[in-house]
Structure formats: C-alpha cells, structure tokens
PDB file of C-alpha atoms in Angstrom:
ATOM      1  CA  UNK A   1     -13.131   2.033  -4.504  1.00 55.00           C
ATOM      2  CA  UNK A   2     -10.722   0.532  -7.030  1.00 82.00           C
ATOM      3  CA  UNK A   3     -11.616  -2.962  -5.827  1.00 82.00           C
ATOM      4  CA  UNK A   4     -15.294  -2.386  -6.623  1.00 88.00           C
ATOM      5  CA  UNK A   5     -14.380  -1.339 -10.163  1.00 87.00           C
ATOM      6  CA  UNK A   6     -12.293  -4.479 -10.612  1.00 86.00           C
ATOM      7  CA  UNK A   7     -15.101  -6.653  -9.272  1.00 87.00           C
ATOM      8  CA  UNK A   8     -17.646  -4.926 -11.529  1.00 89.00           C
ATOM      9  CA  UNK A   9     -15.508  -5.315 -14.641  1.00 89.00           C
ATOM     10  CA  UNK A  10     -14.847  -8.948 -13.733  1.00 88.00           C
ATOM     11  CA  UNK A  11     -18.550  -9.696 -13.347  1.00 90.00           C
ATOM     12  CA  UNK A  12     -19.362  -8.003 -16.648  1.00 92.00           C
ATOM     13  CA  UNK A  13     -16.631  -9.985 -18.398  1.00 90.00           C
ATOM     14  CA  UNK A  14     -17.950 -13.188 -16.804  1.00 90.00           C
ATOM     15  CA  UNK A  15     -21.480 -12.554 -18.070  1.00 91.00           C
ATOM     16  CA  UNK A  16     -20.227 -11.751 -21.582  1.00 91.00           C
ATOM     17  CA  UNK A  17     -18.066 -14.902 -21.552  1.00 89.00           C
ATOM     18  CA  UNK A  18     -21.045 -16.947 -20.382  1.00 87.00           C
ATOM     19  CA  UNK A  19     -23.167 -15.629 -23.250  1.00 90.00           C
ATOM     20  CA  UNK A  20     -20.382 -16.138 -25.824  1.00 90.00           C
ATOM     21  CA  UNK A  21     -19.476 -19.621 -24.606  1.00 87.00           C
ATOM     22  CA  UNK A  22     -22.657 -21.055 -26.141  1.00 89.00           C
ATOM     23  CA  UNK A  23     -21.943 -19.813 -29.656  1.00 92.00           C
ATOM     24  CA  UNK A  24     -18.184 -19.065 -29.781  1.00 90.00           C
ATOM     25  CA  UNK A  25     -16.337 -20.934 -27.034  1.00 87.00           C
ATOM     26  CA  UNK A  26     -12.924 -20.038 -28.461  1.00 88.00           C
ATOM     27  CA  UNK A  27     -13.634 -16.311 -28.348  1.00 91.00           C
ATOM     28  CA  UNK A  28     -15.106 -16.655 -24.861  1.00 88.00           C
ATOM     29  CA  UNK A  29     -11.901 -18.281 -23.635  1.00 86.00           C
ATOM     30  CA  UNK A  30      -9.736 -15.572 -25.210  1.00 89.00           C
ATOM     31  CA  UNK A  31     -11.981 -12.860 -23.728  1.00 90.00           C
ATOM     32  CA  UNK A  32     -11.729 -14.502 -20.325  1.00 87.00           C
ATOM     33  CA  UNK A  33      -7.940 -14.623 -20.546  1.00 86.00           C
ATOM     34  CA  UNK A  34      -7.704 -11.018 -21.748  1.00 90.00           C
ATOM     35  CA  UNK A  35     -10.082  -9.802 -19.041  1.00 90.00           C
ATOM     36  CA  UNK A  36      -8.090 -11.673 -16.409  1.00 85.00           C
ATOM     37  CA  UNK A  37      -4.876 -10.014 -17.509  1.00 86.00           C
ATOM     38  CA  UNK A  38      -6.477  -6.561 -17.711  1.00 89.00           C
ATOM     39  CA  UNK A  39      -7.940  -6.953 -14.236  1.00 87.00           C
ATOM     40  CA  UNK A  40      -4.454  -7.612 -12.875  1.00 84.00           C
ATOM     41  CA  UNK A  41      -3.013  -4.314 -14.123  1.00 86.00           C
ATOM     42  CA  UNK A  42      -4.296  -2.228 -11.166  1.00 84.00           C
ATOM     43  CA  UNK A  43      -2.669  -4.710  -8.781  1.00 80.00           C
ATOM     44  CA  UNK A  44       0.797  -3.871 -10.099  1.00 79.00           C
ATOM     45  CA  UNK A  45       0.876  -0.576  -8.178  1.00 77.00           C
ATOM     46  CA  UNK A  46       0.160  -2.487  -4.981  1.00 82.00           C
ATOM     47  CA  UNK A  47       2.856  -5.005  -5.840  1.00 82.00           C
ATOM     48  CA  UNK A  48       5.352  -2.152  -6.146  1.00 84.00           C
ATOM     49  CA  UNK A  49       4.324  -0.912  -2.684  1.00 86.00           C
ATOM     50  CA  UNK A  50       4.810  -4.393  -1.251  1.00 84.00           C
ATOM     51  CA  UNK A  51       8.270  -4.657  -2.810  1.00 82.00           C
ATOM     52  CA  UNK A  52       9.187  -1.247  -1.410  1.00 87.00           C
ATOM     53  CA  UNK A  53       8.105  -2.312   2.082  1.00 86.00           C
ATOM     54  CA  UNK A  54      10.111  -5.537   1.827  1.00 81.00           C
ATOM     55  CA  UNK A  55      13.160  -3.613   0.625  1.00 84.00           C
ATOM     56  CA  UNK A  56      12.838  -1.205   3.527  1.00 87.00           C
ATOM     57  CA  UNK A  57      12.660  -4.047   6.039  1.00 84.00           C
ATOM     58  CA  UNK A  58      15.464  -5.889   4.288  1.00 80.00           C
ATOM     59  CA  UNK A  59      17.751  -2.859   4.352  1.00 84.00           C
ATOM     60  CA  UNK A  60      17.109  -2.307   8.066  1.00 86.00           C
ATOM     61  CA  UNK A  61      17.481  -5.947   9.031  1.00 83.00           C
ATOM     62  CA  UNK A  62      19.926  -7.499   6.600  1.00 82.00           C
ATOM     63  CA  UNK A  63      19.827 -10.822   8.456  1.00 81.00           C
ATOM     64  CA  UNK A  64      16.203 -11.235   7.340  1.00 80.00           C
ATOM     65  CA  UNK A  65      16.961 -10.738   3.643  1.00 82.00           C
ATOM     66  CA  UNK A  66      17.152 -14.440   2.677  1.00 83.00           C
ATOM     67  CA  UNK A  67      13.874 -15.137   4.471  1.00 84.00           C
ATOM     68  CA  UNK A  68      12.092 -12.188   2.913  1.00 84.00           C
ATOM     69  CA  UNK A  69      13.381 -13.100  -0.536  1.00 86.00           C
ATOM     70  CA  UNK A  70      12.114 -16.651  -0.117  1.00 89.00           C
ATOM     71  CA  UNK A  71       8.764 -15.373   1.140  1.00 88.00           C
ATOM     72  CA  UNK A  72       8.365 -13.065  -1.865  1.00 87.00           C
ATOM     73  CA  UNK A  73       9.326 -15.817  -4.298  1.00 91.00           C
ATOM     74  CA  UNK A  74       6.861 -18.222  -2.679  1.00 93.00           C
ATOM     75  CA  UNK A  75       4.074 -15.639  -2.838  1.00 91.00           C
ATOM     76  CA  UNK A  76       4.855 -14.990  -6.500  1.00 90.00           C
ATOM     77  CA  UNK A  77       4.807 -18.694  -7.293  1.00 94.00           C
ATOM     78  CA  UNK A  78       1.457 -19.059  -5.508  1.00 94.00           C
ATOM     79  CA  UNK A  79      -0.108 -16.198  -7.421  1.00 90.00           C
ATOM     80  CA  UNK A  80       1.241 -17.246 -10.817  1.00 92.00           C
ATOM     81  CA  UNK A  81       0.292 -20.897 -10.459  1.00 95.00           C
ATOM     82  CA  UNK A  82      -3.182 -19.964  -9.222  1.00 93.00           C
ATOM     83  CA  UNK A  83      -3.693 -17.662 -12.218  1.00 88.00           C
ATOM     84  CA  UNK A  84      -2.393 -20.285 -14.652  1.00 91.00           C
ATOM     85  CA  UNK A  85      -4.489 -23.004 -13.032  1.00 93.00           C
ATOM     86  CA  UNK A  86      -7.648 -20.913 -13.133  1.00 90.00           C
ATOM     87  CA  UNK A  87      -6.992 -20.055 -16.778  1.00 85.00           C
ATOM     88  CA  UNK A  88      -6.622 -23.740 -17.607  1.00 88.00           C
ATOM     89  CA  UNK A  89      -9.850 -24.524 -15.751  1.00 89.00           C
ATOM     90  CA  UNK A  90     -11.635 -21.814 -17.733  1.00 81.00           C
ATOM     91  CA  UNK A  91     -10.414 -23.531 -20.887  1.00 80.00           C
ATOM     92  CA  UNK A  92     -11.826 -26.837 -19.640  1.00 83.00           C
ATOM     93  CA  UNK A  93      -8.443 -28.338 -18.753  1.00 89.00           C
ATOM     94  CA  UNK A  94      -8.866 -29.047 -15.046  1.00 93.00           C
ATOM     95  CA  UNK A  95      -6.356 -31.892 -15.085  1.00 94.00           C
ATOM     96  CA  UNK A  96      -3.686 -29.613 -16.522  1.00 94.00           C
ATOM     97  CA  UNK A  97      -4.613 -26.953 -13.951  1.00 94.00           C
ATOM     98  CA  UNK A  98      -4.082 -29.452 -11.145  1.00 95.00           C
ATOM     99  CA  UNK A  99      -0.650 -30.393 -12.501  1.00 95.00           C
ATOM    100  CA  UNK A 100       0.404 -26.747 -12.729  1.00 95.00           C
ATOM    101  CA  UNK A 101      -0.679 -26.112  -9.145  1.00 96.00           C
ATOM    102  CA  UNK A 102       1.089 -29.279  -7.978  1.00 96.00           C
ATOM    103  CA  UNK A 103       4.298 -28.130  -9.679  1.00 96.00           C
ATOM    104  CA  UNK A 104       3.959 -24.783  -7.901  1.00 95.00           C
ATOM    105  CA  UNK A 105       3.576 -26.501  -4.530  1.00 95.00           C
ATOM    106  CA  UNK A 106       6.649 -28.654  -5.173  1.00 96.00           C
ATOM    107  CA  UNK A 107       8.624 -25.562  -6.170  1.00 95.00           C
ATOM    108  CA  UNK A 108       7.663 -23.808  -2.931  1.00 95.00           C
ATOM    109  CA  UNK A 109       8.581 -26.868  -0.877  1.00 94.00           C
ATOM    110  CA  UNK A 110      11.945 -26.966  -2.624  1.00 93.00           C
ATOM    111  CA  UNK A 111      12.547 -23.354  -1.649  1.00 92.00           C
ATOM    112  CA  UNK A 112      11.465 -23.998   1.943  1.00 90.00           C
ATOM    113  CA  UNK A 113      13.801 -26.934   2.631  1.00 92.00           C
ATOM    114  CA  UNK A 114      16.956 -24.839   3.142  1.00 89.00           C
ATOM    115  CA  UNK A 115      15.047 -22.542   5.497  1.00 87.00           C
ATOM    116  CA  UNK A 116      13.672 -25.473   7.463  1.00 88.00           C
ATOM    117  CA  UNK A 117      17.182 -26.922   7.803  1.00 91.00           C
ATOM    118  CA  UNK A 118      18.494 -23.585   9.028  1.00 88.00           C
ATOM    119  CA  UNK A 119      15.719 -23.311  11.624  1.00 87.00           C
ATOM    120  CA  UNK A 120      16.458 -26.838  12.818  1.00 90.00           C
ATOM    121  CA  UNK A 121      20.159 -25.973  13.137  1.00 91.00           C
ATOM    122  CA  UNK A 122      19.266 -22.902  15.172  1.00 88.00           C
ATOM    123  CA  UNK A 123      17.047 -24.974  17.475  1.00 91.00           C
ATOM    124  CA  UNK A 124      19.796 -27.547  17.930  1.00 90.00           C
ATOM    125  CA  UNK A 125      22.267 -24.745  18.636  1.00 89.00           C
ATOM    126  CA  UNK A 126      19.996 -23.373  21.367  1.00 88.00           C
ATOM    127  CA  UNK A 127      19.570 -26.835  22.879  1.00 87.00           C
ATOM    128  CA  UNK A 128      23.326 -27.471  22.940  1.00 85.00           C
ATOM    129  CA  UNK A 129      24.297 -24.046  24.205  1.00 69.00           C
TER     130      UNK A 129
END
C-alpha cells in the first residue's frame, strides 16, 4: 500500500509542477526536486532491510564479502546517478544528465575490473588444475 501512496504523491507533485512550470519555472524545478527527495524517504527503511540481508549473508559466507560490497556500491552508484540525471533532465539540462550517467557507468566499470580479473584467474586455475 505504501507504493500506491508514493505513486499518488508523485503524480500530484507532477501535475502541480506542470501547472507551475508555465508561470514560475524556477519554483516548479525546486518543487520537483523537493518532491523527489521526499518520495525517497520511505525507501530508506527498505534500504536498511537490504543492508541487513547483505550483512547476514556476508557474515555467513565471508568469502563473498568483497563481491557483495562491490554489488552494493554498484547499485548505489546506479541509483544516485539515475536520480541526479533525472533531476538534471527536469531542469532542462539533458546533456549534463547524460554526462553524469556516463560517469556513473565508468565508475561501475572501474569497480568491476578487479572482479573480472579474479574470475578470469579462477577460470584459468580450473583449466590448469
């Protein structure tokens, strides 16, 4: 039911922003940003549950900890860059939004390289042994 409330508030904020954009585009952009941040607040409880699940898995299987940490960081980068990119698009800066998202992709690739090298070493180890 919480999701329906978030969707409803988001749609109401979108309509108000649409109406304000014609007369006060600056206020509409600020309202859009504020509404976006407020709509994220309920997600924080779910984020805490996700972290708790990852910590539980990590404590049981300590060998997976580097992989889980990288996965969580990559997910965080995806979410933050998407939010920043969408905010820039709302402000009419689609080029800037694209650059932010590109930087996020590069950051994730940079984090993935050590994992890819480790997987390749494991495959080579299996082939040799």
